[in-house]
Amino acid sequence: MLERFAELRWQVVDLNAFTLRLPAEVRFSGALVKCLPTDELAKNLLGRGIPTVRLGRLPNPDDHRMPAVITDHTAVGRMAAEHFAQRGFKHLAAVGSDPLGDLRQLYESFQKRAEELGCQCHLLKLKEKEIKSKVTADRNFHDVQKQYMHEWWRTLPRPLGLLAGNDMAAHRYCQWALQANLRVPEDIAVLGLGNTALTCEGAVIPLSSVDTNESAILDTAIETLRRLIAGERLAQTTIPIAPRSVITRRSTDVLAASNPHVVKALRFMWDHIRDNLSVDQITQHVDVSRRTLEVGFQRNIGRGINAEYQRRRMEKGRDLLLQTDWSVSQIADFLGFTELKYFSKAFRDAYGTSPMRYRLGTLHTR
């Protein structure tokens, strides 16, 4: 971010250094903020005619006055449903408030895409006032919420794919599931939102999470502010940014297959993602005929043995592109590709672009 500011020859001033009242002696060319247009800071900036761009989560009726770059929650919901469906889950779930409030768009998109994919979506609407009324000296808000969750989980079929509204909530749900003697991810697979590294990696079970592409949000906000400062008129004042991908960790690292041969094969494949396995090696490990295993794969997850193995290898390659600074060549070598060109072709077939372009996010900024 600072490098981008330097390229634009912008001097950066942290507005947190001031109170809500901006110093009259400082002349600002523009501002990036996280507050709503109705907040005092925003009104102060707009009142002084300072071009201002909001980094936010949701659209606002005043975005025509203060353009906003936001997370595309519709795309997040679709991506989350597809992540679970690809793993064979038929029952998906999400937790929201009643009314759904800020995350309505996310939940509705998640539910719609789940149903399009042939999945049933379950939604728990927690009434905050009701939960608060049951808080006591011995039971805090989260203790009561956990009780509601345990009762709800008992009514739902398993395995279940559960979407949380943020990574911290996902962390809590994993803990609560374990306390209810449920296995994560085998009984309940939990997906977070935000891909906050410390929370996801430090969770009791490392959390899979939707990477909301914060770098693209910031880059787009900076470019939008530059255009405003230059006096350009914007055709679009609410700019949604699509998520980058789901970063897969242990909390969803499972496939919901009922066939024990398929389950055994999948675990063998995933544990040997670097070994460039052949279909014959996989069937030999499971000790069934190739035909039997192929039929099992098609019936359980809708893909053949090799197609699933390659899908998982590309998924791992994508995650390494986003989470490490390894070169594309190092990633290809890690995944057992004998030549870089074979990895690049397989990646392009899977994601529609080259590994390097994917890493740079050129397809995810708008």
mmCIF file of C-alpha atoms in Angstrom:
data_model
loop_
_atom_site.group_PDB
_atom_site.id
_atom_site.type_symbol
_atom_site.label_atom_id
_atom_site.label_comp_id
_atom_site.label_asym_id
_atom_site.label_seq_id
_atom_site.Cartn_x
_atom_site.Cartn_y
_atom_site.Cartn_z
ATOM 1 C CA MET A 1 0.000 0.000 0.000
ATOM 2 C CA LEU A 2 2.702 2.499 0.938
ATOM 3 C CA GLU A 3 4.515 1.681 -2.304
ATOM 4 C CA ARG A 4 1.385 2.601 -4.260
ATOM 5 C CA PHE A 5 1.112 5.899 -2.387
ATOM 6 C CA ALA A 6 4.760 6.612 -3.193
ATOM 7 C CA GLU A 7 4.136 5.934 -6.899
ATOM 8 C CA LEU A 8 1.334 8.490 -6.838
ATOM 9 C CA ARG A 9 3.538 10.918 -4.875
ATOM 10 C CA TRP A 10 0.950 11.135 -2.138
ATOM 11 C CA GLN A 11 1.897 12.202 1.367
ATOM 12 C CA VAL A 12 -0.109 10.032 3.751
ATOM 13 C CA VAL A 13 -1.671 11.418 6.929
ATOM 14 C CA ASP A 14 -3.367 9.064 9.414
ATOM 15 C CA LEU A 15 -6.734 10.597 10.330
ATOM 16 C CA ASN A 16 -6.713 8.620 13.569
ATOM 17 C CA ALA A 17 -4.159 11.135 14.774
ATOM 18 C CA PHE A 18 -6.954 13.727 14.975
ATOM 19 C CA THR A 19 -10.284 13.959 16.715
ATOM 20 C CA LEU A 20 -13.453 14.118 14.617
ATOM 21 C CA ARG A 21 -12.576 17.755 13.910
ATOM 22 C CA LEU A 22 -9.968 18.016 11.156
ATOM 23 C CA PRO A 23 -7.333 20.737 11.527
ATOM 24 C CA ALA A 24 -8.148 23.726 9.318
ATOM 25 C CA GLU A 25 -4.461 24.359 8.622
ATOM 26 C CA VAL A 26 -3.996 20.976 6.875
ATOM 27 C CA ARG A 27 -5.087 20.884 3.233
ATOM 28 C CA PHE A 28 -6.221 17.361 2.267
ATOM 29 C CA SER A 29 -6.427 16.277 -1.378
ATOM 30 C CA GLY A 30 -8.440 13.145 -0.621
ATOM 31 C CA ALA A 31 -9.266 10.557 2.017
ATOM 32 C CA LEU A 32 -9.790 6.820 2.416
ATOM 33 C CA VAL A 33 -12.100 5.987 5.325
ATOM 34 C CA LYS A 34 -13.973 3.030 6.819
ATOM 35 C CA CYS A 35 -16.819 5.030 8.351
ATOM 36 C CA LEU A 36 -20.312 5.569 6.922
ATOM 37 C CA PRO A 37 -21.252 8.796 5.106
ATOM 38 C CA THR A 38 -23.436 9.723 8.096
ATOM 39 C CA ASP A 39 -20.525 9.676 10.561
ATOM 40 C CA GLU A 40 -19.094 12.986 11.745
ATOM 41 C CA LEU A 41 -15.702 12.378 10.153
ATOM 42 C CA ALA A 42 -17.265 11.690 6.765
ATOM 43 C CA LYS A 43 -19.554 14.705 6.997
ATOM 44 C CA ASN A 44 -16.571 16.846 7.907
ATOM 45 C CA LEU A 45 -14.591 15.631 4.890
ATOM 46 C CA LEU A 46 -17.495 15.991 2.474
ATOM 47 C CA GLY A 47 -18.391 19.387 3.905
ATOM 48 C CA ARG A 48 -14.908 20.599 3.046
ATOM 49 C CA GLY A 49 -15.241 19.242 -0.494
ATOM 50 C CA ILE A 50 -12.520 16.628 0.003
ATOM 51 C CA PRO A 51 -12.825 13.624 -2.368
ATOM 52 C CA THR A 52 -13.475 10.631 -0.118
ATOM 53 C CA VAL A 53 -13.732 6.897 -0.766
ATOM 54 C CA ARG A 54 -15.189 4.427 1.726
ATOM 55 C CA LEU A 55 -13.771 0.958 2.352
ATOM 56 C CA GLY A 56 -16.837 -0.971 3.477
ATOM 57 C CA ARG A 57 -18.791 -4.177 3.732
ATOM 58 C CA LEU A 58 -22.179 -3.147 2.329
ATOM 59 C CA PRO A 59 -23.753 -0.635 -0.072
ATOM 60 C CA ASN A 60 -25.117 2.601 1.384
ATOM 61 C CA PRO A 61 -27.770 4.980 -0.006
ATOM 62 C CA ASP A 62 -25.204 7.815 0.170
ATOM 63 C CA ASP A 63 -22.583 6.059 -1.959
ATOM 64 C CA HIS A 64 -23.342 8.579 -4.707
ATOM 65 C CA ARG A 65 -21.888 11.228 -2.374
ATOM 66 C CA MET A 66 -19.025 9.135 -1.036
ATOM 67 C CA PRO A 67 -18.096 6.244 -3.384
ATOM 68 C CA ALA A 68 -17.538 2.887 -1.728
ATOM 69 C CA VAL A 69 -15.447 -0.186 -2.521
ATOM 70 C CA ILE A 70 -17.071 -3.166 -0.822
ATOM 71 C CA THR A 71 -16.958 -6.951 -0.504
ATOM 72 C CA ASP A 72 -19.206 -8.689 -3.019
ATOM 73 C CA HIS A 73 -21.219 -10.793 -0.553
ATOM 74 C CA THR A 74 -23.332 -12.288 -3.331
ATOM 75 C CA ALA A 75 -20.173 -13.757 -4.869
ATOM 76 C CA VAL A 76 -18.970 -14.865 -1.416
ATOM 77 C CA GLY A 77 -22.202 -16.785 -0.809
ATOM 78 C CA ARG A 78 -21.989 -18.516 -4.169
ATOM 79 C CA MET A 79 -18.341 -19.428 -3.647
ATOM 80 C CA ALA A 80 -19.026 -20.878 -0.199
ATOM 81 C CA ALA A 81 -21.899 -23.047 -1.479
ATOM 82 C CA GLU A 82 -19.770 -24.295 -4.379
ATOM 83 C CA HIS A 83 -16.916 -25.146 -1.996
ATOM 84 C CA PHE A 84 -19.159 -27.471 0.001
ATOM 85 C CA ALA A 85 -20.943 -28.904 -3.046
ATOM 86 C CA GLN A 86 -17.595 -29.790 -4.658
ATOM 87 C CA ARG A 87 -16.874 -31.872 -1.571
ATOM 88 C CA GLY A 88 -20.106 -33.816 -1.901
ATOM 89 C CA PHE A 89 -22.101 -32.112 0.872
ATOM 90 C CA LYS A 90 -25.859 -32.291 0.393
ATOM 91 C CA HIS A 91 -26.794 -30.367 3.535
ATOM 92 C CA LEU A 92 -25.452 -26.843 4.119
ATOM 93 C CA ALA A 93 -26.125 -24.437 6.963
ATOM 94 C CA ALA A 94 -25.561 -20.867 8.078
ATOM 95 C CA VAL A 95 -26.164 -18.857 11.226
ATOM 96 C CA GLY A 96 -27.637 -15.369 11.203
ATOM 97 C CA SER A 97 -29.554 -12.952 13.366
ATOM 98 C CA ASP A 98 -33.295 -12.412 13.250
ATOM 99 C CA PRO A 99 -33.760 -10.288 11.224
ATOM 100 C CA LEU A 100 -30.762 -11.202 9.081
ATOM 101 C CA GLY A 101 -29.439 -7.640 9.019
ATOM 102 C CA ASP A 102 -26.077 -6.821 7.431
ATOM 103 C CA LEU A 103 -25.386 -10.298 6.066
ATOM 104 C CA ARG A 104 -28.758 -10.927 4.408
ATOM 105 C CA GLN A 105 -27.179 -10.714 0.939
ATOM 106 C CA LEU A 106 -24.563 -13.310 1.913
ATOM 107 C CA TYR A 107 -27.060 -15.792 3.349
ATOM 108 C CA GLU A 108 -29.575 -15.441 0.527
ATOM 109 C CA SER A 109 -26.872 -15.952 -2.093
ATOM 110 C CA PHE A 110 -25.503 -18.959 -0.182
ATOM 111 C CA GLN A 111 -28.964 -20.512 0.034
ATOM 112 C CA LYS A 112 -29.851 -19.842 -3.598
ATOM 113 C CA ARG A 113 -26.614 -21.304 -4.951
ATOM 114 C CA ALA A 114 -26.893 -24.315 -2.626
ATOM 115 C CA GLU A 115 -30.352 -25.106 -3.982
ATOM 116 C CA GLU A 116 -29.146 -24.668 -7.580
ATOM 117 C CA LEU A 117 -26.472 -27.277 -6.839
ATOM 118 C CA GLY A 118 -29.021 -29.740 -5.452
ATOM 119 C CA CYS A 119 -28.217 -29.103 -1.784
ATOM 120 C CA GLN A 120 -30.586 -28.342 1.071
ATOM 121 C CA CYS A 121 -29.724 -25.209 3.039
ATOM 122 C CA HIS A 122 -30.616 -24.796 6.712
ATOM 123 C CA LEU A 123 -30.591 -21.371 8.360
ATOM 124 C CA LEU A 124 -30.623 -20.653 12.086
ATOM 125 C CA LYS A 125 -31.897 -17.157 12.906
ATOM 126 C CA LEU A 126 -30.777 -16.223 16.405
ATOM 127 C CA LYS A 127 -32.847 -13.583 18.185
ATOM 128 C CA GLU A 128 -30.386 -11.360 20.007
ATOM 129 C CA LYS A 129 -32.924 -9.982 22.478
ATOM 130 C CA GLU A 130 -34.069 -13.476 23.407
ATOM 131 C CA ILE A 131 -30.484 -14.633 23.944
ATOM 132 C CA LYS A 132 -29.666 -11.564 26.068
ATOM 133 C CA SER A 133 -32.705 -12.252 28.253
ATOM 134 C CA LYS A 134 -31.203 -15.629 29.184
ATOM 135 C CA VAL A 135 -27.771 -14.306 30.131
ATOM 136 C CA THR A 136 -27.012 -14.792 33.819
ATOM 137 C CA ALA A 137 -24.063 -14.352 36.115
ATOM 138 C CA ASP A 138 -23.043 -17.924 35.273
ATOM 139 C CA ARG A 139 -23.838 -17.869 31.542
ATOM 140 C CA ASN A 140 -22.602 -15.191 29.151
ATOM 141 C CA PHE A 141 -23.978 -14.366 25.692
ATOM 142 C CA HIS A 142 -21.849 -16.974 23.931
ATOM 143 C CA ASP A 143 -22.786 -19.686 26.440
ATOM 144 C CA VAL A 144 -26.458 -19.153 25.595
ATOM 145 C CA GLN A 145 -25.726 -19.003 21.882
ATOM 146 C CA LYS A 146 -23.818 -22.290 22.158
ATOM 147 C CA GLN A 147 -26.856 -23.941 23.727
ATOM 148 C CA TYR A 148 -29.023 -22.822 20.800
ATOM 149 C CA MET A 149 -26.421 -24.151 18.375
ATOM 150 C CA HIS A 150 -26.200 -27.549 20.092
ATOM 151 C CA GLU A 151 -29.984 -27.927 20.029
ATOM 152 C CA TRP A 152 -30.086 -26.928 16.364
ATOM 153 C CA TRP A 153 -27.309 -29.293 15.330
ATOM 154 C CA ARG A 154 -29.186 -32.228 16.894
ATOM 155 C CA THR A 155 -32.055 -31.636 14.428
ATOM 156 C CA LEU A 156 -29.883 -31.496 11.297
ATOM 157 C CA PRO A 157 -28.618 -34.307 9.065
ATOM 158 C CA ARG A 158 -24.912 -35.008 8.820
ATOM 159 C CA PRO A 159 -22.410 -34.454 7.367
ATOM 160 C CA LEU A 160 -23.135 -30.733 7.390
ATOM 161 C CA GLY A 161 -21.293 -27.832 5.742
ATOM 162 C CA LEU A 162 -21.564 -24.734 7.968
ATOM 163 C CA LEU A 163 -20.824 -21.178 6.805
ATOM 164 C CA ALA A 164 -19.906 -18.594 9.465
ATOM 165 C CA GLY A 165 -20.231 -14.835 9.039
ATOM 166 C CA ASN A 166 -16.585 -14.259 10.002
ATOM 167 C CA ASP A 167 -13.490 -16.174 11.061
ATOM 168 C CA MET A 168 -13.894 -15.610 14.793
ATOM 169 C CA ALA A 169 -17.425 -17.026 14.687
ATOM 170 C CA ALA A 170 -16.116 -20.011 12.723
ATOM 171 C CA HIS A 171 -13.502 -20.564 15.435
ATOM 172 C CA ARG A 172 -16.231 -20.604 18.096
ATOM 173 C CA TYR A 173 -18.407 -23.008 16.083
ATOM 174 C CA CYS A 174 -15.527 -25.481 15.812
ATOM 175 C CA GLN A 175 -15.027 -25.376 19.575
ATOM 176 C CA TRP A 176 -18.739 -25.803 20.236
ATOM 177 C CA ALA A 177 -18.992 -28.713 17.819
ATOM 178 C CA LEU A 178 -16.138 -30.533 19.577
ATOM 179 C CA GLN A 179 -17.804 -29.874 22.940
ATOM 180 C CA ALA A 180 -20.944 -31.539 21.554
ATOM 181 C CA ASN A 181 -18.852 -34.609 20.589
ATOM 182 C CA LEU A 182 -19.134 -33.774 16.901
ATOM 183 C CA ARG A 183 -16.147 -34.275 14.626
ATOM 184 C CA VAL A 184 -14.796 -31.378 12.585
ATOM 185 C CA PRO A 185 -14.776 -31.686 9.609
ATOM 186 C CA GLU A 186 -16.258 -35.200 9.357
ATOM 187 C CA ASP A 187 -19.625 -34.403 11.029
ATOM 188 C CA ILE A 188 -19.617 -30.625 10.623
ATOM 189 C CA ALA A 189 -17.267 -28.852 8.218
ATOM 190 C CA VAL A 190 -16.872 -25.170 9.115
ATOM 191 C CA LEU A 191 -16.012 -22.352 6.697
ATOM 192 C CA GLY A 192 -15.000 -18.874 7.862
ATOM 193 C CA LEU A 193 -15.027 -15.531 6.086
ATOM 194 C CA GLY A 194 -12.141 -13.074 5.787
ATOM 195 C CA ASN A 195 -9.127 -15.412 5.868
ATOM 196 C CA THR A 196 -7.636 -13.651 8.888
ATOM 197 C CA ALA A 197 -4.303 -15.457 9.134
ATOM 198 C CA LEU A 198 -3.869 -15.414 12.916
ATOM 199 C CA THR A 199 -7.428 -16.577 13.596
ATOM 200 C CA CYS A 200 -7.467 -19.233 10.878
ATOM 201 C CA GLU A 201 -4.050 -20.722 11.600
ATOM 202 C CA GLY A 202 -4.391 -20.381 15.373
ATOM 203 C CA ALA A 203 -7.838 -21.970 15.664
ATOM 204 C CA VAL A 204 -8.344 -25.199 17.585
ATOM 205 C CA ILE A 205 -8.819 -26.745 14.124
ATOM 206 C CA PRO A 206 -7.178 -24.663 11.365
ATOM 207 C CA LEU A 207 -9.965 -22.861 9.546
ATOM 208 C CA SER A 208 -10.823 -22.860 5.886
ATOM 209 C CA SER A 209 -11.967 -19.372 4.944
ATOM 210 C CA VAL A 210 -13.139 -17.271 2.014
ATOM 211 C CA ASP A 211 -10.356 -14.882 1.000
ATOM 212 C CA THR A 212 -12.261 -11.640 0.389
ATOM 213 C CA ASN A 213 -9.349 -10.186 -1.595
ATOM 214 C CA GLU A 214 -8.557 -7.245 0.688
ATOM 215 C CA SER A 215 -5.587 -6.255 -1.437
ATOM 216 C CA ALA A 216 -7.831 -5.792 -4.482
ATOM 217 C CA ILE A 217 -10.327 -3.817 -2.388
ATOM 218 C CA LEU A 218 -7.574 -1.468 -1.260
ATOM 219 C CA ASP A 219 -6.029 -1.168 -4.734
ATOM 220 C CA THR A 220 -9.420 -0.353 -6.239
ATOM 221 C CA ALA A 221 -10.147 2.201 -3.511
ATOM 222 C CA ILE A 222 -6.810 3.942 -4.141
ATOM 223 C CA GLU A 223 -7.443 4.034 -7.896
ATOM 224 C CA THR A 224 -10.989 5.327 -7.335
ATOM 225 C CA LEU A 225 -9.665 8.094 -5.087
ATOM 226 C CA ARG A 226 -7.025 8.995 -7.665
ATOM 227 C CA ARG A 227 -9.727 9.407 -10.285
ATOM 228 C CA LEU A 228 -11.831 11.577 -7.973
ATOM 229 C CA ILE A 229 -8.852 13.811 -7.171
ATOM 230 C CA ALA A 230 -8.246 14.148 -10.924
ATOM 231 C CA GLY A 231 -11.811 15.410 -11.314
ATOM 232 C CA GLU A 232 -13.211 12.378 -13.111
ATOM 233 C CA ARG A 233 -16.892 11.449 -12.831
ATOM 234 C CA LEU A 234 -17.527 7.856 -11.785
ATOM 235 C CA ALA A 235 -20.036 5.733 -13.687
ATOM 236 C CA GLN A 236 -20.243 3.401 -10.673
ATOM 237 C CA THR A 237 -20.138 4.653 -7.080
ATOM 238 C CA THR A 238 -20.671 1.314 -5.291
ATOM 239 C CA ILE A 239 -17.903 -1.006 -6.469
ATOM 240 C CA PRO A 240 -18.167 -4.646 -5.326
ATOM 241 C CA ILE A 241 -14.988 -6.741 -5.313
ATOM 242 C CA ALA A 242 -15.293 -10.486 -5.828
ATOM 243 C CA PRO A 243 -13.596 -12.843 -3.348
ATOM 244 C CA ARG A 244 -10.347 -14.417 -4.487
ATOM 245 C CA SER A 245 -10.966 -18.037 -3.450
ATOM 246 C CA VAL A 246 -11.579 -20.354 -0.523
ATOM 247 C CA ILE A 247 -8.332 -21.101 1.307
ATOM 248 C CA THR A 248 -8.701 -24.724 2.358
ATOM 249 C CA ARG A 249 -7.454 -25.814 5.760
ATOM 250 C CA ARG A 250 -8.417 -28.681 8.057
ATOM 251 C CA SER A 251 -11.937 -27.450 9.001
ATOM 252 C CA THR A 252 -13.342 -28.380 5.548
ATOM 253 C CA ASP A 253 -10.602 -30.750 4.388
ATOM 254 C CA VAL A 254 -12.974 -33.654 3.831
ATOM 255 C CA LEU A 255 -15.286 -35.068 1.211
ATOM 256 C CA ALA A 256 -18.777 -36.110 2.242
ATOM 257 C CA ALA A 257 -18.894 -39.537 0.604
ATOM 258 C CA SER A 258 -20.991 -42.409 1.935
ATOM 259 C CA ASN A 259 -19.096 -45.123 0.039
ATOM 260 C CA PRO A 260 -16.262 -46.433 2.295
ATOM 261 C CA HIS A 261 -14.082 -47.270 -0.726
ATOM 262 C CA VAL A 262 -14.414 -43.691 -1.979
ATOM 263 C CA VAL A 263 -13.615 -42.297 1.469
ATOM 264 C CA LYS A 264 -10.473 -44.452 1.727
ATOM 265 C CA ALA A 265 -9.372 -43.473 -1.778
ATOM 266 C CA LEU A 266 -9.928 -39.766 -1.132
ATOM 267 C CA ARG A 267 -7.879 -39.774 2.042
ATOM 268 C CA PHE A 268 -5.071 -41.639 0.281
ATOM 269 C CA MET A 269 -5.155 -39.157 -2.613
ATOM 270 C CA TRP A 270 -5.174 -36.105 -0.352
ATOM 271 C CA ASP A 271 -2.371 -37.483 1.820
ATOM 272 C CA HIS A 272 -0.263 -38.098 -1.315
ATOM 273 C CA ILE A 273 -1.047 -34.914 -3.186
ATOM 274 C CA ARG A 274 2.647 -34.501 -4.085
ATOM 275 C CA ASP A 275 3.187 -38.004 -5.450
ATOM 276 C CA ASN A 276 1.502 -37.718 -8.875
ATOM 277 C CA LEU A 277 -0.478 -40.895 -8.243
ATOM 278 C CA SER A 278 -1.885 -43.001 -11.061
ATOM 279 C CA VAL A 279 -5.446 -44.338 -10.950
ATOM 280 C CA ASP A 280 -4.010 -47.870 -10.697
ATOM 281 C CA GLN A 281 -2.014 -46.903 -7.573
ATOM 282 C CA ILE A 282 -5.161 -45.501 -5.980
ATOM 283 C CA THR A 283 -7.304 -48.555 -6.754
ATOM 284 C CA GLN A 284 -4.560 -50.887 -5.521
ATOM 285 C CA HIS A 285 -4.478 -49.028 -2.201
ATOM 286 C CA VAL A 286 -8.266 -49.377 -1.805
ATOM 287 C CA ASP A 287 -8.115 -53.014 -2.991
ATOM 288 C CA VAL A 288 -11.125 -52.893 -5.309
ATOM 289 C CA SER A 289 -11.436 -53.011 -9.072
ATOM 290 C CA ARG A 290 -10.941 -49.828 -11.046
ATOM 291 C CA ARG A 291 -14.479 -50.120 -12.410
ATOM 292 C CA THR A 292 -15.991 -50.413 -8.937
ATOM 293 C CA LEU A 293 -14.104 -47.387 -7.660
ATOM 294 C CA GLU A 294 -14.893 -45.286 -10.747
ATOM 295 C CA VAL A 295 -18.612 -45.997 -10.324
ATOM 296 C CA GLY A 296 -18.363 -45.119 -6.645
ATOM 297 C CA PHE A 297 -16.693 -41.781 -7.431
ATOM 298 C CA GLN A 298 -19.276 -40.856 -10.055
ATOM 299 C CA ARG A 299 -22.182 -41.694 -7.746
ATOM 300 C CA ASN A 300 -20.740 -40.001 -4.653
ATOM 301 C CA ILE A 301 -19.031 -36.857 -5.952
ATOM 302 C CA GLY A 302 -19.952 -36.673 -9.632
ATOM 303 C CA ARG A 303 -16.357 -36.898 -10.884
ATOM 304 C CA GLY A 304 -13.963 -39.654 -11.892
ATOM 305 C CA ILE A 305 -10.949 -40.712 -9.828
ATOM 306 C CA ASN A 306 -8.344 -38.840 -11.841
ATOM 307 C CA ALA A 307 -10.550 -35.754 -12.230
ATOM 308 C CA GLU A 308 -10.898 -35.500 -8.450
ATOM 309 C CA TYR A 309 -7.171 -36.035 -7.861
ATOM 310 C CA GLN A 310 -6.264 -33.313 -10.351
ATOM 311 C CA ARG A 311 -8.921 -30.967 -8.947
ATOM 312 C CA ARG A 312 -7.439 -31.334 -5.492
ATOM 313 C CA ARG A 313 -3.867 -30.806 -6.772
ATOM 314 C CA MET A 314 -4.912 -27.595 -8.525
ATOM 315 C CA GLU A 315 -6.752 -26.440 -5.417
ATOM 316 C CA LYS A 316 -3.595 -26.988 -3.373
ATOM 317 C CA GLY A 317 -1.554 -25.144 -6.005
ATOM 318 C CA ARG A 318 -3.968 -22.217 -5.906
ATOM 319 C CA ASP A 319 -3.728 -22.026 -2.117
ATOM 320 C CA LEU A 320 0.076 -22.053 -2.262
ATOM 321 C CA LEU A 321 0.011 -19.218 -4.808
ATOM 322 C CA LEU A 322 -2.052 -17.108 -2.428
ATOM 323 C CA GLN A 323 -0.489 -18.079 0.897
ATOM 324 C CA THR A 324 3.225 -18.316 0.116
ATOM 325 C CA ASP A 325 5.874 -16.431 -1.821
ATOM 326 C CA TRP A 326 7.041 -19.608 -3.555
ATOM 327 C CA SER A 327 7.742 -19.307 -7.250
ATOM 328 C CA VAL A 328 5.395 -21.028 -9.688
ATOM 329 C CA SER A 329 8.216 -23.449 -10.456
ATOM 330 C CA GLN A 330 8.590 -24.343 -6.754
ATOM 331 C CA ILE A 331 4.852 -24.968 -6.460
ATOM 332 C CA ALA A 332 4.831 -27.167 -9.558
ATOM 333 C CA ASP A 333 7.747 -29.162 -8.148
ATOM 334 C CA PHE A 334 6.027 -29.479 -4.744
ATOM 335 C CA LEU A 335 2.946 -30.948 -6.440
ATOM 336 C CA GLY A 336 4.969 -33.521 -8.344
ATOM 337 C CA PHE A 337 4.862 -32.013 -11.828
ATOM 338 C CA THR A 338 7.910 -33.001 -13.847
ATOM 339 C CA GLU A 339 7.729 -29.868 -15.991
ATOM 340 C CA LEU A 340 6.423 -26.379 -15.295
ATOM 341 C CA LYS A 341 4.474 -26.249 -18.564
ATOM 342 C CA TYR A 342 2.307 -29.208 -17.491
ATOM 343 C CA PHE A 343 1.396 -27.506 -14.218
ATOM 344 C CA SER A 344 0.672 -24.214 -15.985
ATOM 345 C CA LYS A 345 -1.623 -25.908 -18.496
ATOM 346 C CA ALA A 346 -3.484 -27.842 -15.786
ATOM 347 C CA PHE A 347 -3.889 -24.660 -13.752
ATOM 348 C CA ARG A 348 -5.173 -22.713 -16.744
ATOM 349 C CA ASP A 349 -7.667 -25.489 -17.519
ATOM 350 C CA ALA A 350 -8.917 -25.345 -13.913
ATOM 351 C CA TYR A 351 -9.017 -21.577 -13.319
ATOM 352 C CA GLY A 352 -8.992 -19.977 -16.760
ATOM 353 C CA THR A 353 -5.730 -18.090 -16.333
ATOM 354 C CA SER A 354 -2.029 -18.656 -15.723
ATOM 355 C CA PRO A 355 -0.723 -19.230 -12.178
ATOM 356 C CA MET A 356 1.112 -15.876 -12.117
ATOM 357 C CA ARG A 357 -1.877 -13.886 -13.347
ATOM 358 C CA TYR A 358 -4.002 -15.611 -10.725
ATOM 359 C CA ARG A 359 -1.526 -14.675 -7.989
ATOM 360 C CA LEU A 360 -1.511 -11.043 -9.108
ATOM 361 C CA GLY A 361 -5.272 -11.015 -8.909
ATOM 362 C CA THR A 362 -5.820 -9.502 -12.335
ATOM 363 C CA LEU A 363 -9.100 -11.378 -12.707
ATOM 364 C CA HIS A 364 -10.404 -10.482 -9.257
ATOM 365 C CA THR A 365 -10.212 -6.739 -8.964
ATOM 366 C CA ARG A 366 -13.587 -5.891 -10.448
#
